[in-house]
Coordinates of C-alpha atoms in Angstrom, one line a residue:
M1 CA -24.7 148.2 97.0
F2 CA -24.3 150.9 99.0
S3 CA -27.1 152.4 101.0
I4 CA -28.6 155.8 100.3
K5 CA -27.4 156.7 103.7
K6 CA -23.6 156.4 102.6
Q7 CA -24.4 158.2 99.4
I8 CA -25.7 161.0 101.4
I9 CA -22.6 161.3 103.7
L10 CA -20.3 161.3 100.6
L11 CA -22.2 164.1 98.7
I12 CA -22.3 166.4 101.6
P13 CA -18.5 167.2 101.5
S14 CA -18.7 167.5 97.8
L15 CA -21.1 170.1 97.9
L16 CA -19.1 172.0 100.2
I17 CA -16.3 172.0 98.4
S18 CA -18.4 173.5 95.4
V19 CA -19.9 175.9 97.5
F20 CA -16.6 177.1 99.1
A21 CA -14.9 177.4 95.5
L22 CA -17.7 179.6 94.0
A23 CA -17.4 182.1 97.0
Q24 CA -13.8 182.4 96.0
E25 CA -14.4 183.2 92.5
R26 CA -17.1 185.7 93.6
E27 CA -14.8 187.8 95.5
G28 CA -12.8 188.7 92.3
D29 CA -15.5 188.6 89.9
T30 CA -17.4 191.8 88.9
I31 CA -20.6 190.2 87.8
Q32 CA -23.3 191.1 89.8
T33 CA -25.6 189.1 91.6
G34 CA -28.9 188.0 90.9
V35 CA -31.5 185.6 91.3
I36 CA -31.4 182.0 89.9
D37 CA -34.3 180.2 89.5
V38 CA -34.2 176.7 89.6
I39 CA -36.4 174.8 87.2
K40 CA -35.7 171.5 87.8
P41 CA -34.8 169.6 91.6
Y42 CA -31.5 167.7 91.6
T43 CA -32.3 164.1 91.5
P44 CA -29.3 162.1 92.4
S45 CA -28.7 158.6 91.1
I46 CA -26.7 155.6 92.0
S47 CA -25.1 153.2 89.6
D48 CA -25.2 149.4 90.5
A49 CA -22.2 148.1 92.6
F50 CA -21.3 144.4 92.2
K51 CA -20.1 142.1 95.0
V52 CA -16.6 140.8 94.8
K53 CA -16.5 137.0 94.6
E54 CA -14.8 135.2 97.4
T55 CA -13.2 132.6 95.3
P56 CA -12.1 134.2 92.3
S57 CA -11.4 132.4 89.3
L58 CA -7.6 132.3 88.1
D59 CA -6.8 133.0 84.5
D60 CA -3.0 131.3 84.9
N61 CA -2.8 128.2 82.9
D62 CA -1.0 126.7 85.8
T63 CA -2.1 126.6 89.5
G64 CA 0.9 126.3 92.1
T65 CA 0.6 123.5 94.9
K66 CA 0.7 124.3 98.4
K67 CA 4.0 123.9 100.2
D68 CA 4.9 122.0 103.2
V69 CA 5.7 124.5 106.1
K70 CA 8.0 122.6 108.5
Y71 CA 8.5 124.3 112.1
N72 CA 10.9 123.7 114.2
I73 CA 10.4 123.4 118.0
F74 CA 13.4 124.2 120.4
S75 CA 12.1 122.6 123.6
F76 CA 14.1 123.3 126.9
P77 CA 12.9 121.8 130.4
V78 CA 11.0 124.2 132.7
A79 CA 11.0 123.6 136.3
S80 CA 7.8 122.9 138.0
T81 CA 7.0 122.1 141.7
F82 CA 3.1 121.6 140.3
T83 CA 2.1 117.7 141.8
P84 CA -1.6 116.6 140.5
A85 CA -3.6 114.6 143.1
K86 CA -4.2 111.2 142.4
G87 CA -7.9 110.4 142.0
K88 CA -9.7 108.1 144.5
A89 CA -12.6 105.9 144.0
A90 CA -15.2 106.8 146.9
V91 CA -17.9 104.4 146.6
V92 CA -16.3 101.3 144.5
D93 CA -14.8 98.6 146.9
K94 CA -12.0 96.5 145.1
A95 CA -11.7 93.0 146.0
K96 CA -8.6 91.8 146.9
K97 CA -6.9 89.5 144.5
I98 CA -6.8 85.9 145.4
K99 CA -3.4 84.0 145.3
V100 CA -4.0 80.7 143.5
Y101 CA -1.2 77.8 143.9
N102 CA -0.8 75.0 141.6
N103 CA -0.2 72.4 144.7
Y104 CA -1.1 71.4 148.1
A105 CA -0.5 68.9 150.6
T106 CA -2.7 67.7 153.4
L107 CA -2.3 65.4 156.6
G108 CA -4.8 64.6 159.1
V109 CA -4.8 62.3 162.0
G110 CA -8.0 61.0 164.2
T111 CA -9.7 58.6 166.4
Y112 CA -9.8 54.8 165.3
T113 CA -5.6 55.7 164.7
T114 CA -6.7 57.1 161.4
I115 CA -4.6 58.7 159.0
L116 CA -5.5 60.9 156.3
G117 CA -2.7 62.1 153.7
E118 CA -2.8 63.5 150.1
A119 CA -0.8 65.9 147.8
Y120 CA -1.3 67.1 144.4
L121 CA 1.2 68.4 142.1
N122 CA 0.7 70.5 139.1
H123 CA 3.9 71.6 136.9
A124 CA 3.2 73.6 133.5
I125 CA 6.1 72.7 131.0
G126 CA 6.4 75.5 128.6
R127 CA 2.9 77.2 127.6
D128 CA 1.3 73.9 125.8
Q129 CA 2.5 71.3 128.2
A130 CA 1.4 70.3 131.8
F131 CA 1.9 67.7 134.4
S132 CA 0.1 66.5 137.3
A133 CA 0.0 63.9 139.7
Y134 CA -2.0 63.0 143.0
I135 CA -1.0 60.6 146.1
G136 CA -3.5 59.8 148.4
H137 CA -3.6 57.4 151.5
H138 CA -6.6 57.0 153.8
S139 CA -6.3 54.3 157.1
S140 CA -7.8 53.3 160.0
Q141 CA -7.3 50.4 162.5
G142 CA -10.8 50.0 163.0
D143 CA -11.7 48.9 166.5
I144 CA -15.6 48.5 166.1
D145 CA -17.3 47.6 169.0
E146 CA -18.5 43.9 169.4
V147 CA -16.5 43.1 166.3
L148 CA -14.5 39.8 166.7
T149 CA -11.7 40.2 164.5
D150 CA -9.4 43.2 163.0
S151 CA -11.8 45.9 161.4
G152 CA -9.0 48.0 159.9
F153 CA -8.9 49.3 156.2
S154 CA -6.2 51.3 154.0
D155 CA -6.2 52.7 150.5
S156 CA -3.2 54.1 148.8
K157 CA -3.3 55.8 145.3
L158 CA -1.5 57.3 142.7
N159 CA -2.7 59.2 139.6
V160 CA -0.4 60.9 137.2
T161 CA -1.6 63.0 133.7
Y162 CA 0.5 64.6 131.0
T163 CA -1.4 67.0 128.6
K164 CA -0.3 68.4 125.1
S165 CA -2.0 71.1 123.6
D166 CA -1.3 71.7 119.7
R167 CA -3.1 74.3 117.2
D168 CA -5.6 71.5 116.0
Y169 CA -5.8 69.2 119.2
T170 CA -5.3 68.6 122.5
W171 CA -4.4 65.2 124.2
T172 CA -3.8 63.6 127.4
A173 CA -2.1 60.5 128.8
L174 CA -2.6 59.4 132.3
G175 CA -1.9 56.3 134.4
G176 CA -2.3 55.2 137.9
F177 CA -1.9 52.6 140.5
Q178 CA -4.1 51.8 143.6
Y179 CA -3.7 49.2 146.7
Q180 CA -6.5 48.6 149.2
T181 CA -6.6 46.2 152.2
Y182 CA -9.9 45.3 153.7
N183 CA -11.1 42.9 156.4
W184 CA -14.2 40.5 156.5
Y185 CA -14.9 41.5 160.2
G186 CA -18.7 40.7 159.9
L187 CA -19.2 37.2 161.1
Q188 CA -22.5 36.2 161.5
Q189 CA -23.1 36.4 165.6
P190 CA -24.2 34.9 167.9
L191 CA -23.6 31.7 165.9
F192 CA -19.7 32.7 165.8
N193 CA -17.9 33.4 168.7
Q194 CA -14.2 34.7 169.6
E195 CA -12.5 31.4 169.7
T196 CA -13.9 30.7 165.9
A197 CA -12.8 34.1 165.2
D198 CA -9.2 33.7 166.5
T199 CA -8.7 30.9 163.8
L200 CA -9.5 33.0 160.6
D201 CA -7.4 35.5 158.8
V202 CA -10.2 37.5 157.1
G203 CA -7.7 40.1 155.9
H204 CA -7.8 40.5 151.8
S205 CA -6.3 43.4 149.2
F206 CA -7.0 44.7 146.1
T207 CA -4.6 46.1 143.3
N208 CA -5.7 48.5 140.8
A209 CA -3.4 49.2 137.7
Y210 CA -4.6 51.4 134.5
V211 CA -3.5 53.6 131.6
G212 CA -5.0 55.6 129.1
G213 CA -5.5 58.7 127.1
D214 CA -8.1 60.8 125.4
I215 CA -7.9 63.5 122.6
M216 CA -9.9 66.2 121.8
F217 CA -10.0 68.1 118.0
E218 CA -10.6 71.6 117.4
D219 CA -12.0 71.0 113.8
G220 CA -12.6 67.6 112.0
I221 CA -15.2 64.7 111.7
V222 CA -14.1 63.3 114.9
S223 CA -13.9 65.6 117.8
S224 CA -13.1 63.8 120.5
G225 CA -12.0 59.7 121.7
S226 CA -10.6 58.3 124.4
V227 CA -9.0 54.7 125.4
L228 CA -8.3 53.1 128.8
F229 CA -6.8 49.9 129.7
R230 CA -7.3 48.1 133.5
R231 CA -6.0 45.7 135.2
F232 CA -7.7 44.5 138.7
G233 CA -7.1 41.7 141.0
D234 CA -6.9 40.7 144.6
D235 CA -4.2 38.4 146.7
Y236 CA -6.7 35.4 146.1
G237 CA -5.4 35.1 142.9
S238 CA -8.5 36.6 141.0
G239 CA -7.6 39.0 138.1
E240 CA -9.7 41.0 135.3
N241 CA -8.4 42.9 132.3
R242 CA -10.8 45.7 130.6
F243 CA -10.3 47.4 127.6
K244 CA -12.5 50.5 126.6
A245 CA -12.3 52.8 123.6
N246 CA -14.6 55.3 121.8
A247 CA -14.7 57.9 119.2
I248 CA -17.6 60.7 118.7
G249 CA -17.8 62.6 115.7
T250 CA -20.4 64.7 113.2
I251 CA -21.7 63.3 110.2
N252 CA -23.7 65.4 107.6
I253 CA -27.1 63.7 106.1
Q254 CA -28.9 65.7 103.4
D255 CA -27.6 69.1 105.4
N256 CA -28.3 67.9 108.9
D257 CA -25.8 67.2 111.2
V258 CA -25.7 63.7 113.4
D259 CA -23.7 63.2 116.0
V260 CA -22.3 59.8 116.0
E261 CA -20.3 57.6 119.1
V262 CA -18.6 54.3 118.5
F263 CA -17.2 52.4 121.1
V264 CA -16.1 49.0 122.0
D265 CA -15.7 47.5 125.4
Y266 CA -14.1 44.2 126.0
L267 CA -14.1 42.7 129.9
G268 CA -12.2 39.2 130.6
G269 CA -11.2 38.0 133.9
S270 CA -11.2 34.7 136.3
F271 CA -11.2 33.6 139.8
D272 CA -9.3 30.5 141.1
K273 CA -12.2 28.9 142.2
A274 CA -16.1 29.1 143.1
Y275 CA -17.7 29.8 146.1
A276 CA -18.7 26.2 147.3
A277 CA -16.8 24.2 144.8
P278 CA -13.0 24.1 143.4
T279 CA -14.1 24.8 140.0
E280 CA -12.2 27.9 138.2
L281 CA -14.9 31.0 137.0
N282 CA -13.7 32.8 133.6
Y283 CA -16.0 35.3 132.1
G284 CA -15.6 37.4 129.1
N285 CA -17.7 39.8 127.3
F286 CA -16.8 42.2 124.0
Q287 CA -19.1 44.7 123.0
F288 CA -19.4 47.0 119.9
G289 CA -21.6 49.5 119.6
V290 CA -22.8 52.5 117.4
A291 CA -25.2 55.6 118.9
P292 CA -26.1 58.3 116.3
K293 CA -28.0 61.3 117.4
F294 CA -30.0 63.9 116.0
Q295 CA -31.1 67.3 117.5
L296 CA -33.7 69.6 116.6
K297 CA -34.3 72.9 118.1
Q298 CA -37.7 75.1 117.6
D299 CA -37.8 78.2 119.4
D300 CA -38.0 76.8 123.3
L301 CA -38.1 73.3 122.2
T302 CA -35.1 70.8 121.9
V303 CA -35.5 67.3 121.1
D304 CA -32.9 64.8 120.5
L305 CA -33.7 61.8 118.5
G306 CA -30.9 58.9 118.8
V307 CA -31.0 55.0 119.1
T308 CA -28.0 52.9 120.8
A309 CA -27.1 49.6 118.9
V310 CA -24.9 46.7 120.7
Y311 CA -23.5 43.8 119.5
L312 CA -22.4 41.3 122.7
N313 CA -20.2 38.6 122.4
N314 CA -19.9 36.2 125.3
T315 CA -16.6 34.9 124.8
E316 CA -16.8 32.1 127.3
A317 CA -19.9 30.7 126.1
S318 CA -19.4 31.5 122.3
E319 CA -22.8 33.1 122.3
S320 CA -23.6 36.6 120.4
K321 CA -26.7 38.8 120.6
F322 CA -27.6 42.1 119.2
F323 CA -29.5 45.1 121.1
I324 CA -31.1 48.3 120.3
Y325 CA -31.8 50.7 122.6
P326 CA -34.0 54.2 122.5
N327 CA -32.0 57.3 123.2
I328 CA -34.5 59.8 123.2
A329 CA -34.8 63.1 125.3
A330 CA -36.8 66.4 125.0
S331 CA -37.2 69.6 127.1
Y332 CA -39.4 72.6 126.5
R333 CA -39.1 76.4 128.3
L334 CA -42.6 76.9 129.3
I335 CA -41.8 80.2 131.2
D336 CA -38.0 81.0 130.3
D337 CA -35.4 79.4 132.6
V338 CA -38.2 79.2 135.8
L339 CA -40.5 76.2 134.4
I340 CA -38.7 73.9 131.9
V341 CA -40.6 70.6 131.1
F342 CA -38.0 67.4 130.4
G343 CA -38.5 63.7 129.4
G344 CA -37.1 60.9 127.4
V345 CA -36.2 57.1 127.3
K346 CA -33.1 55.7 127.1
G347 CA -31.6 52.3 127.7
G348 CA -28.1 50.8 127.1
L349 CA -26.3 47.7 128.0
I350 CA -24.4 48.1 131.3
Q351 CA -20.8 46.2 131.3
N352 CA -20.6 44.8 135.2
S353 CA -17.1 44.2 136.3
Y354 CA -15.2 42.7 139.5
Y355 CA -13.9 46.4 139.8
D356 CA -17.2 48.1 139.7
F357 CA -18.6 45.6 142.2
V358 CA -15.5 46.2 144.6
E359 CA -15.9 50.4 144.4
D360 CA -19.8 49.2 145.6
N361 CA -19.1 46.8 148.3
Q362 CA -15.4 45.7 149.5
F363 CA -16.8 42.8 151.6
V364 CA -17.5 40.6 148.3
S365 CA -15.9 37.1 148.0
P366 CA -13.3 36.6 145.4
N367 CA -15.4 34.3 143.4
L368 CA -18.2 36.2 141.7
F369 CA -20.3 35.7 138.7
I370 CA -20.0 38.5 136.4
S371 CA -22.6 39.2 133.7
P372 CA -24.0 42.3 131.7
T373 CA -27.4 43.9 132.8
D374 CA -29.5 44.4 129.9
Q375 CA -31.3 48.0 130.6
Q376 CA -34.3 47.7 128.4
Y377 CA -35.6 51.5 128.8
N378 CA -35.3 54.0 131.5
A379 CA -38.4 56.6 130.9
F380 CA -37.9 59.5 132.6
G381 CA -39.8 63.0 133.1
G382 CA -40.3 66.1 135.1
L383 CA -39.4 69.5 136.0
K384 CA -36.9 72.1 136.4
G385 CA -36.1 75.8 136.5
K386 CA -34.6 78.4 139.0
L387 CA -37.0 79.7 141.5
S388 CA -34.3 83.0 142.0
N389 CA -30.5 83.7 140.5
A390 CA -29.5 81.7 143.7
M391 CA -32.3 78.9 143.8
S392 CA -32.8 76.1 141.3
Y393 CA -34.8 73.0 141.5
T394 CA -35.3 69.4 139.7
V395 CA -38.6 67.4 140.4
S396 CA -38.7 64.1 138.4
G397 CA -39.9 60.2 138.1
N398 CA -38.1 57.6 136.8
Y399 CA -39.5 53.9 135.3
K400 CA -36.8 51.4 134.1
S401 CA -36.9 47.8 133.2
E402 CA -33.5 45.9 133.9
K403 CA -32.9 42.5 132.8
N404 CA -30.2 40.1 134.6
K405 CA -29.9 43.0 137.3
A406 CA -27.0 42.6 139.7
L407 CA -28.0 42.5 142.9
F408 CA -25.5 42.0 146.2
V409 CA -26.7 39.3 148.7
N410 CA -25.1 37.7 151.6
N411 CA -23.4 34.6 150.9
D412 CA -24.4 31.0 152.4
I413 CA -22.5 30.3 155.6
T414 CA -20.6 26.7 154.8
Q415 CA -17.8 27.2 157.7
T416 CA -15.0 26.1 155.1
P417 CA -11.6 26.8 155.4
E418 CA -12.0 30.0 153.9
A419 CA -12.2 33.0 156.0
Y420 CA -15.1 34.8 154.0
T421 CA -17.6 31.6 154.4
Y422 CA -18.7 32.7 157.8
G423 CA -21.6 34.9 156.6
N424 CA -19.2 37.8 156.6
S425 CA -18.8 37.8 152.6
F426 CA -21.2 39.1 149.9
G427 CA -21.9 37.5 146.6
M428 CA -23.9 38.3 143.2
T429 CA -27.3 37.2 142.4
Y430 CA -29.3 38.6 139.1
D431 CA -32.9 39.0 138.6
D432 CA -34.9 40.8 136.3
V433 CA -36.2 44.2 138.0
T434 CA -38.6 47.2 137.3
T435 CA -37.9 50.4 139.6
L436 CA -40.4 53.0 140.1
S437 CA -38.8 56.2 141.5
V438 CA -39.9 59.8 142.5
A439 CA -36.9 62.3 143.0
A440 CA -36.7 66.1 144.1
E441 CA -34.0 68.6 144.7
L442 CA -33.2 71.9 145.5
N443 CA -29.9 74.0 145.2
V444 CA -28.9 77.2 146.7
D445 CA -25.7 79.1 145.7
I446 CA -25.5 82.5 147.5
N447 CA -22.6 84.9 146.3
R448 CA -20.7 81.7 146.3
N449 CA -19.9 82.1 150.0
F450 CA -22.9 79.6 150.7
T451 CA -24.2 76.7 148.9
L452 CA -26.9 74.0 149.9
G453 CA -28.1 71.0 148.3
I454 CA -31.0 69.0 149.3
K455 CA -32.0 65.7 147.6
G456 CA -34.4 63.0 148.2
E457 CA -35.5 59.7 146.0
Y458 CA -38.4 57.2 146.9
F459 CA -38.1 53.7 145.1
S460 CA -40.4 51.2 144.7
Y461 CA -39.1 47.7 143.1
D462 CA -41.0 44.6 141.5
V463 CA -38.5 41.4 141.4
K464 CA -39.5 38.3 139.0
N465 CA -37.6 35.4 140.6
E466 CA -36.0 36.9 143.8
T467 CA -37.8 37.1 147.1
E468 CA -36.7 40.7 147.6
A469 CA -34.6 43.0 145.5
W470 CA -31.8 42.6 147.7
N471 CA -29.7 45.3 149.7
L472 CA -31.8 48.4 147.8
P473 CA -33.2 50.9 149.9
D474 CA -36.6 52.2 149.6
L475 CA -35.3 55.7 150.6
K476 CA -32.6 58.0 150.0
A477 CA -31.6 61.7 151.1
S478 CA -28.9 63.8 151.5
V479 CA -28.2 67.4 152.6
F480 CA -24.9 69.0 151.6
L481 CA -23.9 72.3 152.8
D482 CA -20.6 74.8 152.3
Y483 CA -20.1 78.1 154.1
Q484 CA -17.3 80.2 153.8
I485 CA -18.1 82.6 156.7
N486 CA -15.2 85.1 156.4
E487 CA -12.0 85.3 154.7
Q488 CA -10.3 83.1 157.3
W489 CA -13.5 81.0 158.5
F490 CA -15.3 78.2 156.4
A491 CA -17.7 75.1 157.5
G492 CA -19.5 72.4 155.8
A493 CA -21.6 69.3 156.7
N494 CA -23.4 66.6 154.8
L495 CA -26.2 64.5 156.2
Y496 CA -27.3 61.0 154.3
Y497 CA -30.2 59.0 155.3
V498 CA -30.8 55.3 153.7
G499 CA -33.9 53.7 154.1
E500 CA -34.6 49.9 154.9
R501 CA -32.9 47.4 153.0
K502 CA -33.6 43.7 153.0
D503 CA -31.1 41.1 152.6
Q504 CA -30.7 37.1 152.8
F505 CA -29.7 34.8 155.4
S506 CA -29.0 31.3 154.4
I507 CA -27.0 28.6 156.5
S508 CA -26.2 25.7 154.2
S509 CA -23.7 23.7 156.2
V510 CA -26.5 22.2 158.5
I511 CA -29.3 19.8 158.0
P512 CA -32.0 21.0 157.3
S513 CA -30.4 24.4 156.1
V514 CA -31.9 27.4 157.1
T515 CA -33.1 30.4 155.1
G516 CA -34.6 33.6 155.8
V517 CA -34.8 37.5 155.3
V518 CA -33.1 39.9 157.1
S519 CA -34.2 43.6 157.5
L520 CA -31.4 46.4 157.6
D521 CA -32.6 49.3 159.8
A522 CA -32.5 52.6 158.1
Y523 CA -29.4 54.8 159.1
F524 CA -28.6 58.3 159.3
D525 CA -25.2 59.7 159.1
A526 CA -24.2 63.3 160.0
N527 CA -20.9 64.5 159.0
A528 CA -19.3 68.4 159.6
H529 CA -15.9 70.2 159.3
V530 CA -14.6 73.5 159.9
G531 CA -11.7 75.2 159.1
Y532 CA -9.4 78.6 159.4
H533 CA -7.2 80.2 156.5
I534 CA -4.0 81.0 158.8
N535 CA -2.8 82.9 155.6
D536 CA -2.9 82.0 151.7
R537 CA -0.9 79.3 152.4
F538 CA -1.6 77.4 155.5
S539 CA -4.9 76.5 156.7
V540 CA -6.2 73.8 159.5
F541 CA -9.2 71.8 159.8
A542 CA -11.3 69.7 162.2
K543 CA -13.8 67.2 161.0
A544 CA -16.5 64.7 162.6
N545 CA -17.8 61.8 160.9
N546 CA -20.9 59.6 162.0
I547 CA -22.0 62.5 164.7
I548 CA -24.6 60.9 166.0
G549 CA -22.2 57.7 166.7
E550 CA -24.8 55.4 165.5
E551 CA -22.9 52.0 164.7
Y552 CA -25.2 51.0 162.0
T553 CA -24.8 48.3 159.4
K554 CA -24.8 49.2 155.8
W555 CA -24.4 45.8 155.0
Q556 CA -25.3 42.7 156.8
N557 CA -23.3 41.8 160.1
T558 CA -20.7 44.9 159.1
P559 CA -21.2 47.6 161.7
V560 CA -19.0 50.9 160.8
Q561 CA -17.3 52.8 163.1
G562 CA -18.8 55.2 165.5
I563 CA -18.3 58.6 166.1
Q564 CA -15.1 59.9 164.9
F565 CA -12.9 63.0 164.9
L566 CA -9.8 64.2 162.4
A567 CA -7.8 67.0 162.5
G568 CA -5.3 68.2 160.4
G569 CA -3.8 71.3 157.9
T570 CA -3.2 71.8 154.5
Y571 CA -0.3 73.7 152.8
K572 CA -0.6 75.5 149.2
F573 CA 2.7 76.3 147.5
D574 CA 4.1 76.7 143.9
F575 CA 7.5 75.4 142.7

């Protein structure tokens, strides 16, 4: 509606036009002027105004659709000399991309005529296949002071692996061969002299060949499986076969998932003759086991409840036994990752073998008695956690009971024509042993450039039949250190301490026979290395072993080499 002000503005011109017209009429009019009395004043009125709708309604029956309008753009190049400035990161340091090579070769030489060489090759065949191989050799001429015979050794090995990945599973085939030579150089002194040593051929060798494989499934009742066959023997006619296979899967029982492992383990072998008799030694053990396990989780508490049931058949004695072991573990987070309490009790039937004994002690004689160990239980508990993002710790205690535990013991001195009967070899004895141990461990990892690990463990043994827990230490400690000084320099060290051990001393070739206990002193072994990366492919290194230079005896009558130095280089490459 118009305002009153606008109406007055429009009314003024109308009045002026009316007055002007009346004036023109008066000029030609003969009527005399007079006085006009206005009885009623003029009162203007304004009619109502209506606002036009913004969207008017259409009376047409058909409403036309909007047509698409097409625009054609005629472009042409325009010359420009403007160059935008590139952006820069002012405060962010971009890490240099590290070139990773799939293959390497290392060669080193050192004192005691030591040679160290190894090579690793890895080649991808397409997107889902890979082949890798490892070749290694480590040998030394020995030359240990005050040793009457050759004390050198050599260890050569070849391992190959083939991996194939499919949509639903991944499988790996592997195989390898190893050849080792050692010497029974630990003749009992001063009982034997150089004249006796010159008549003995103390060298002996081991061969190890194996084939196997494993498979992992993405989705299925069976999640993984593995198989391994190993043939192990020596140059004295000893031979051992071992076949192991297992499968791990999950079954559902009343809406609860239960993990189940099924395994078989066969061991069979023979020695040409016993230690002090020409009788052939044969052994064979077959194990079949099932180990179900159920896990419970609630907030910060995790509990694994399970058992392991094992059937054992002694194929040589035609005897069978059945064992059941606990398989229980639990952990509870008291303070997030800072303090975690854990504990449990487990057990199992340990399949001892000639191969495993040689891995621990290369001076065993080729006529051992092989028998499994019944680990009735191993109760453990402790605390673990993180002191910071770079530091973690573990404090634990163990108490285990083992029947028929295998112990290394120095063989009787019989002075037979065999080169290993002069107090320079070791056999096996078995006893029921309970072990109490306390351990502490600290690990430090700072920016992945500095890592430090410290561990110490104390042991206390109780044996049933033997005089001592032969060759088992009362204390073990170790320190591991790796430091990446800068992009070129790196260094590391490892220190070992092994406490006092007890061993047996026996001479049965004299009348009366002599038997006693020998104490082996504790020893400390310090090793260090330093290296320099010349470029991303080639680096050089230097190592020092047994830096203190102590010719300690890890086993009775078998001193080790003194301080040793080794230098070499590593080359990385692709093909």
